[in-house]
Protein backbone atom coordinates (compact mmCIF):
# COMPACT_ATOMS: atom_id res chain seq x y z
CA UNK A 1 0.00 0.00 0.00
CA UNK A 2 2.83 2.39 0.80
CA UNK A 3 4.27 1.89 -2.69
CA UNK A 4 0.89 2.70 -4.26
CA UNK A 5 0.61 5.84 -2.15
CA UNK A 6 4.13 6.86 -3.12
CA UNK A 7 3.26 6.51 -6.80
CA UNK A 8 0.22 8.75 -6.28
CA UNK A 9 2.39 11.35 -4.59
CA UNK A 10 4.97 11.32 -7.38
CA UNK A 11 2.16 11.79 -9.89
CA UNK A 12 1.36 15.05 -8.07
CA UNK A 13 4.94 16.40 -8.09
CA UNK A 14 5.35 20.11 -8.77
CA UNK A 15 9.04 20.72 -9.56
CA UNK A 16 8.88 24.45 -8.87
CA UNK A 17 7.28 23.82 -5.49
CA UNK A 18 9.82 21.08 -4.74
CA UNK A 19 12.71 23.52 -5.24
CA UNK A 20 10.95 26.17 -3.13
CA UNK A 21 10.07 23.70 -0.38
CA UNK A 22 13.59 22.31 -0.08
CA UNK A 23 14.88 25.84 0.55
CA UNK A 24 12.09 26.55 3.04
CA UNK A 25 12.54 23.29 4.97
CA UNK A 26 16.23 22.37 4.57
CA UNK A 27 18.04 19.38 5.99
CA UNK A 28 15.02 17.20 6.70
CA UNK A 29 15.35 14.44 4.16
CA UNK A 30 13.96 14.11 0.69
CA UNK A 31 10.77 15.69 -0.54
CA UNK A 32 8.61 14.77 -3.51
CA UNK A 33 7.33 18.28 -4.13
CA UNK A 34 3.58 17.96 -3.56
CA UNK A 35 1.66 21.02 -2.44
CA UNK A 36 0.01 20.65 0.96
CA UNK A 37 -3.63 20.91 -0.23
CA UNK A 38 -3.03 17.91 -2.52
CA UNK A 39 -1.41 15.98 0.31
CA UNK A 40 -4.52 16.73 2.38
CA UNK A 41 -6.81 15.47 -0.39
CA UNK A 42 -4.89 12.21 -0.52
CA UNK A 43 -4.98 11.93 3.29
CA UNK A 44 -8.76 12.29 3.27
CA UNK A 45 -8.99 9.61 0.59
CA UNK A 46 -6.79 7.22 2.58
CA UNK A 47 -8.67 7.94 5.81
CA UNK A 48 -11.93 7.03 4.13
CA UNK A 49 -10.75 3.98 2.20
CA UNK A 50 -8.27 2.15 4.46
CA UNK A 51 -6.83 4.21 7.28
CA UNK A 52 -5.93 1.15 9.35
CA UNK A 53 -4.05 -0.52 6.53
CA UNK A 54 -2.06 2.59 5.67
CA UNK A 55 -1.18 3.43 9.27
CA UNK A 56 -0.23 -0.16 10.07
CA UNK A 57 2.17 -0.30 7.13
CA UNK A 58 3.67 3.08 7.97
CA UNK A 59 4.24 2.09 11.59
CA UNK A 60 5.82 -1.24 10.62
CA UNK A 61 8.28 0.34 8.19
CA UNK A 62 11.59 2.06 8.94
CA UNK A 63 10.72 5.68 9.61
CA UNK A 64 14.03 6.98 8.23
CA UNK A 65 13.13 5.97 4.69
CA UNK A 66 10.08 8.17 4.16
CA UNK A 67 9.66 11.31 2.13
CA UNK A 68 8.44 14.42 3.90
CA UNK A 69 5.01 14.15 2.29
CA UNK A 70 4.59 10.56 3.50
CA UNK A 71 5.25 11.63 7.07
CA UNK A 72 2.72 14.43 6.63
CA UNK A 73 0.21 11.88 5.36
CA UNK A 74 0.71 9.70 8.41
CA UNK A 75 -0.15 12.57 10.76
CA UNK A 76 -3.03 13.80 8.63
CA UNK A 77 -4.67 10.39 8.32
CA UNK A 78 -4.66 10.05 12.11
CA UNK A 79 -6.62 13.28 12.23
CA UNK A 80 -9.06 12.51 9.42
CA UNK A 81 -9.79 8.83 10.10
CA UNK A 82 -12.63 7.56 12.27
CA UNK A 83 -10.75 6.22 15.29
CA UNK A 84 -11.37 5.92 19.00
CA UNK A 85 -9.55 8.42 21.18
CA UNK A 86 -7.37 5.66 22.60
CA UNK A 87 -6.36 4.56 19.11
CA UNK A 88 -5.65 8.12 18.02
CA UNK A 89 -3.26 8.52 20.95
CA UNK A 90 -1.58 5.22 20.12
CA UNK A 91 -1.19 6.20 16.48
CA UNK A 92 0.15 9.63 17.43
CA UNK A 93 2.72 8.01 19.71
CA UNK A 94 4.02 6.17 16.65
CA UNK A 95 4.05 9.30 14.48
CA UNK A 96 5.31 12.08 16.75
CA UNK A 97 8.85 10.63 17.19
CA UNK A 98 9.17 10.59 13.39
CA UNK A 99 8.53 14.31 12.98
CA UNK A 100 11.66 15.81 11.46
CA UNK A 101 10.61 19.30 10.40
CA UNK A 102 8.30 22.13 11.33
CA UNK A 103 6.33 21.43 8.15
CA UNK A 104 5.59 17.79 9.02
CA UNK A 105 4.72 18.85 12.56
CA UNK A 106 2.42 21.73 11.73
CA UNK A 107 0.66 20.23 8.70
CA UNK A 108 -0.12 17.02 10.53
CA UNK A 109 -1.03 18.80 13.73
CA UNK A 110 -3.62 21.06 12.14
CA UNK A 111 -5.78 18.04 11.22
CA UNK A 112 -6.22 16.92 14.83
CA UNK A 113 -9.62 18.58 15.20
CA UNK A 114 -10.89 15.72 17.38
CA UNK A 115 -8.94 17.24 20.28
CA UNK A 116 -11.62 19.88 20.77
CA UNK A 117 -14.17 17.14 21.51
CA UNK A 118 -12.09 15.73 24.37
CA UNK A 119 -10.33 18.83 25.68
CA UNK A 120 -9.01 17.70 29.06
CA UNK A 121 -7.79 14.32 27.85
CA UNK A 122 -6.15 15.80 24.74
CA UNK A 123 -4.65 18.73 26.62
CA UNK A 124 -2.98 16.28 29.01
CA UNK A 125 -1.84 14.13 26.08
CA UNK A 126 -0.17 17.05 24.32
CA UNK A 127 1.48 18.28 27.51
CA UNK A 128 3.37 15.02 28.02
CA UNK A 129 5.56 15.90 25.04
CA UNK A 130 6.68 19.10 26.72
CA UNK A 131 8.96 16.89 28.83
CA UNK A 132 10.75 15.45 25.80
CA UNK A 133 14.38 16.26 25.00
CA UNK A 134 13.66 16.05 21.26
CA UNK A 135 13.07 19.35 19.51
CA UNK A 136 10.18 18.40 17.27
CA UNK A 137 8.36 16.47 19.96
CA UNK A 138 8.34 19.61 22.10
CA UNK A 139 7.26 21.66 19.10
CA UNK A 140 4.42 19.20 18.57
CA UNK A 141 3.19 19.93 22.08
CA UNK A 142 3.61 23.69 21.72
CA UNK A 143 1.78 23.87 18.38
CA UNK A 144 -0.92 21.38 19.40
CA UNK A 145 -1.79 23.54 22.39
CA UNK A 146 -1.87 26.62 20.16
CA UNK A 147 -3.98 25.00 17.45
CA UNK A 148 -6.66 23.56 19.69
CA UNK A 149 -6.60 25.16 23.14
CA UNK A 150 -6.36 28.94 22.89
CA UNK A 151 -9.72 29.26 24.62
CA UNK A 152 -11.18 30.86 27.71
CA UNK A 153 -10.91 27.56 29.58
CA UNK A 154 -7.22 27.05 28.83
CA UNK A 155 -5.59 30.45 28.22
CA UNK A 156 -4.23 30.87 31.75
CA UNK A 157 -2.69 27.41 31.72
CA UNK A 158 -1.28 27.98 28.24
CA UNK A 159 0.49 31.20 29.09
CA UNK A 160 2.07 29.58 32.14
CA UNK A 161 3.17 26.60 30.05
CA UNK A 162 4.69 28.74 27.32
CA UNK A 163 6.51 30.82 29.89
CA UNK A 164 8.18 27.70 31.26
CA UNK A 165 9.16 25.93 28.01
CA UNK A 166 12.89 25.51 28.45
CA UNK A 167 13.99 23.64 25.33
CA UNK A 168 16.63 25.62 23.43
CA UNK A 169 15.82 24.25 19.97
CA UNK A 170 15.22 26.97 17.39
CA UNK A 171 11.95 25.47 16.19
CA UNK A 172 10.68 25.14 19.73
CA UNK A 173 11.42 28.80 20.49
CA UNK A 174 9.85 29.88 17.20
CA UNK A 175 6.82 27.74 18.03
CA UNK A 176 6.44 29.39 21.43
CA UNK A 177 6.74 32.87 19.91
CA UNK A 178 4.10 32.00 17.32
CA UNK A 179 1.83 30.48 19.97
CA UNK A 180 2.05 33.44 22.35
CA UNK A 181 1.36 35.81 19.45
CA UNK A 182 -1.84 33.85 18.75
CA UNK A 183 -2.72 34.07 22.44
CA UNK A 184 -2.28 37.84 22.24
CA UNK A 185 -4.59 38.18 19.24
CA UNK A 186 -7.33 36.23 21.02
CA UNK A 187 -6.69 37.28 24.64
CA UNK A 188 -4.69 40.53 24.49
CA UNK A 189 -5.16 41.64 28.08
CA UNK A 190 -4.10 38.34 29.63
CA UNK A 191 -1.17 37.94 27.25
CA UNK A 192 0.00 41.53 27.69
CA UNK A 193 0.56 40.80 31.39
CA UNK A 194 3.16 38.21 30.37
CA UNK A 195 4.79 40.54 27.84
CA UNK A 196 5.03 43.36 30.37
CA UNK A 197 7.34 41.30 32.57
CA UNK A 198 10.79 42.86 32.43
CA UNK A 199 12.77 39.63 32.29
CA UNK A 200 12.60 35.86 32.45
CA UNK A 201 13.59 36.06 36.11
CA UNK A 202 10.61 38.35 36.74
CA UNK A 203 8.21 35.77 35.30
CA UNK A 204 8.40 36.64 31.62
CA UNK A 205 9.61 34.85 28.51
CA UNK A 206 13.31 34.48 27.69
CA UNK A 207 14.64 37.55 25.89
CA UNK A 208 14.89 36.02 22.40
CA UNK A 209 11.42 34.47 22.56
CA UNK A 210 9.97 37.65 24.06
CA UNK A 211 11.25 39.83 21.24
CA UNK A 212 10.31 37.33 18.55
CA UNK A 213 6.79 37.14 20.00
CA UNK A 214 6.40 40.91 19.78
CA UNK A 215 7.70 40.84 16.22
CA UNK A 216 5.11 38.23 15.24
CA UNK A 217 2.29 40.13 16.94
CA UNK A 218 3.30 43.29 15.09
CA UNK A 219 3.09 41.36 11.82
CA UNK A 220 -0.57 40.52 12.48
CA UNK A 221 -3.29 42.40 10.63
CA UNK A 222 -5.60 41.82 13.60
CA UNK A 223 -3.62 44.12 15.87
CA UNK A 224 -4.07 47.91 15.69
CA UNK A 225 -1.18 50.25 14.85
CA UNK A 226 -1.49 51.76 18.32
CA UNK A 227 -1.11 48.36 19.99
CA UNK A 228 1.85 47.53 17.77
CA UNK A 229 3.60 50.73 18.75
CA UNK A 230 2.96 50.08 22.45
CA UNK A 231 4.28 46.54 22.15
CA UNK A 232 7.37 47.72 20.33
CA UNK A 233 8.30 49.70 23.44
CA UNK A 234 8.28 46.43 25.41
CA UNK A 235 11.09 44.89 23.37
CA UNK A 236 14.19 44.09 25.36
CA UNK A 237 17.76 45.01 24.47
XYZ file of C-alpha atoms in Angstrom:
237
model
C 0.000 0.000 0.000
C 2.831 2.395 0.796
C 4.273 1.894 -2.694
C 0.893 2.701 -4.265
C 0.612 5.836 -2.149
C 4.130 6.864 -3.119
C 3.259 6.514 -6.797
C 0.222 8.748 -6.279
C 2.394 11.354 -4.587
C 4.972 11.319 -7.375
C 2.158 11.793 -9.885
C 1.364 15.053 -8.066
C 4.936 16.398 -8.095
C 5.348 20.112 -8.774
C 9.038 20.717 -9.563
C 8.879 24.448 -8.868
C 7.279 23.817 -5.491
C 9.818 21.079 -4.743
C 12.711 23.517 -5.238
C 10.954 26.168 -3.130
C 10.073 23.704 -0.381
C 13.591 22.315 -0.085
C 14.881 25.841 0.551
C 12.095 26.548 3.038
C 12.542 23.295 4.967
C 16.231 22.372 4.569
C 18.045 19.380 5.987
C 15.017 17.205 6.704
C 15.354 14.444 4.156
C 13.961 14.105 0.688
C 10.773 15.695 -0.544
C 8.607 14.768 -3.506
C 7.332 18.279 -4.130
C 3.585 17.965 -3.555
C 1.658 21.022 -2.438
C 0.014 20.648 0.962
C -3.630 20.908 -0.235
C -3.033 17.913 -2.522
C -1.414 15.983 0.307
C -4.523 16.728 2.378
C -6.808 15.475 -0.386
C -4.892 12.206 -0.522
C -4.979 11.935 3.288
C -8.761 12.288 3.274
C -8.987 9.606 0.587
C -6.786 7.216 2.583
C -8.670 7.937 5.809
C -11.932 7.027 4.129
C -10.747 3.975 2.199
C -8.274 2.154 4.458
C -6.826 4.214 7.282
C -5.929 1.152 9.355
C -4.050 -0.523 6.529
C -2.064 2.591 5.667
C -1.184 3.432 9.265
C -0.226 -0.156 10.071
C 2.174 -0.297 7.133
C 3.668 3.080 7.971
C 4.241 2.086 11.589
C 5.819 -1.242 10.618
C 8.285 0.338 8.190
C 11.586 2.056 8.938
C 10.721 5.683 9.606
C 14.028 6.976 8.228
C 13.133 5.968 4.686
C 10.083 8.166 4.162
C 9.659 11.309 2.130
C 8.438 14.417 3.899
C 5.013 14.152 2.288
C 4.591 10.563 3.498
C 5.253 11.632 7.073
C 2.723 14.433 6.631
C 0.213 11.883 5.355
C 0.705 9.699 8.411
C -0.150 12.566 10.755
C -3.034 13.799 8.625
C -4.672 10.388 8.316
C -4.661 10.048 12.113
C -6.625 13.284 12.225
C -9.059 12.512 9.422
C -9.786 8.830 10.102
C -12.625 7.559 12.274
C -10.745 6.216 15.285
C -11.368 5.919 19.003
C -9.554 8.425 21.182
C -7.366 5.661 22.602
C -6.357 4.556 19.108
C -5.645 8.122 18.022
C -3.261 8.518 20.946
C -1.578 5.221 20.121
C -1.190 6.197 16.481
C 0.146 9.627 17.431
C 2.717 8.010 19.709
C 4.015 6.168 16.646
C 4.046 9.304 14.476
C 5.308 12.084 16.754
C 8.846 10.633 17.191
C 9.167 10.588 13.388
C 8.528 14.308 12.975
C 11.662 15.806 11.455
C 10.614 19.301 10.398
C 8.295 22.132 11.335
C 6.333 21.426 8.148
C 5.585 17.792 9.018
C 4.719 18.846 12.563
C 2.422 21.728 11.728
C 0.664 20.227 8.699
C -0.117 17.016 10.533
C -1.033 18.802 13.728
C -3.622 21.056 12.142
C -5.781 18.038 11.218
C -6.217 16.917 14.831
C -9.618 18.578 15.203
C -10.885 15.718 17.384
C -8.944 17.239 20.279
C -11.618 19.875 20.774
C -14.168 17.144 21.507
C -12.087 15.733 24.366
C -10.328 18.828 25.682
C -9.010 17.701 29.058
C -7.790 14.317 27.847
C -6.146 15.798 24.744
C -4.646 18.728 26.622
C -2.980 16.280 29.009
C -1.840 14.128 26.085
C -0.174 17.050 24.316
C 1.480 18.284 27.507
C 3.366 15.020 28.025
C 5.555 15.896 25.037
C 6.683 19.099 26.723
C 8.956 16.892 28.826
C 10.754 15.446 25.801
C 14.376 16.263 25.004
C 13.658 16.049 21.258
C 13.071 19.351 19.514
C 10.178 18.397 17.268
C 8.358 16.465 19.965
C 8.343 19.605 22.098
C 7.262 21.664 19.102
C 4.421 19.196 18.567
C 3.192 19.931 22.081
C 3.607 23.689 21.718
C 1.783 23.871 18.381
C -0.920 21.381 19.396
C -1.789 23.541 22.386
C -1.874 26.621 20.163
C -3.981 25.004 17.453
C -6.657 23.555 19.695
C -6.598 25.156 23.143
C -6.364 28.943 22.885
C -9.716 29.257 24.617
C -11.184 30.864 27.714
C -10.909 27.564 29.576
C -7.222 27.051 28.832
C -5.592 30.452 28.218
C -4.233 30.873 31.751
C -2.688 27.413 31.721
C -1.283 27.975 28.235
C 0.494 31.199 29.093
C 2.075 29.576 32.138
C 3.166 26.595 30.045
C 4.686 28.741 27.316
C 6.508 30.824 29.894
C 8.175 27.705 31.261
C 9.161 25.928 28.014
C 12.894 25.510 28.449
C 13.992 23.635 25.332
C 16.630 25.622 23.428
C 15.818 24.251 19.973
C 15.222 26.968 17.389
C 11.947 25.468 16.185
C 10.683 25.144 19.733
C 11.419 28.797 20.489
C 9.848 29.876 17.205
C 6.823 27.739 18.026
C 6.444 29.386 21.428
C 6.739 32.869 19.912
C 4.098 31.995 17.320
C 1.827 30.482 19.971
C 2.052 33.439 22.347
C 1.361 35.812 19.448
C -1.844 33.849 18.748
C -2.716 34.073 22.438
C -2.280 37.839 22.236
C -4.588 38.184 19.238
C -7.329 36.226 21.022
C -6.685 37.283 24.636
C -4.690 40.529 24.486
C -5.158 41.641 28.075
C -4.098 38.344 29.626
C -1.167 37.944 27.251
C 0.001 41.526 27.690
C 0.560 40.802 31.390
C 3.161 38.214 30.368
C 4.786 40.543 27.844
C 5.030 43.360 30.367
C 7.344 41.297 32.569
C 10.790 42.862 32.434
C 12.765 39.633 32.290
C 12.597 35.859 32.447
C 13.589 36.059 36.105
C 10.612 38.346 36.736
C 8.213 35.773 35.297
C 8.396 36.644 31.618
C 9.609 34.852 28.506
C 13.312 34.476 27.692
C 14.644 37.551 25.886
C 14.887 36.017 22.404
C 11.423 34.473 22.563
C 9.970 37.646 24.064
C 11.253 39.834 21.242
C 10.307 37.332 18.545
C 6.787 37.137 20.002
C 6.404 40.912 19.783
C 7.700 40.837 16.216
C 5.110 38.225 15.243
C 2.287 40.131 16.943
C 3.303 43.293 15.089
C 3.088 41.358 11.816
C -0.566 40.516 12.475
C -3.291 42.403 10.627
C -5.603 41.815 13.596
C -3.624 44.122 15.872
C -4.074 47.906 15.688
C -1.181 50.254 14.850
C -1.490 51.763 18.322
C -1.110 48.356 19.987
C 1.849 47.530 17.768
C 3.601 50.726 18.754
C 2.961 50.085 22.454
C 4.279 46.536 22.146
C 7.371 47.722 20.331
C 8.298 49.697 23.436
C 8.282 46.426 25.414
C 11.086 44.889 23.374
C 14.193 44.092 25.358
C 17.763 45.007 24.468
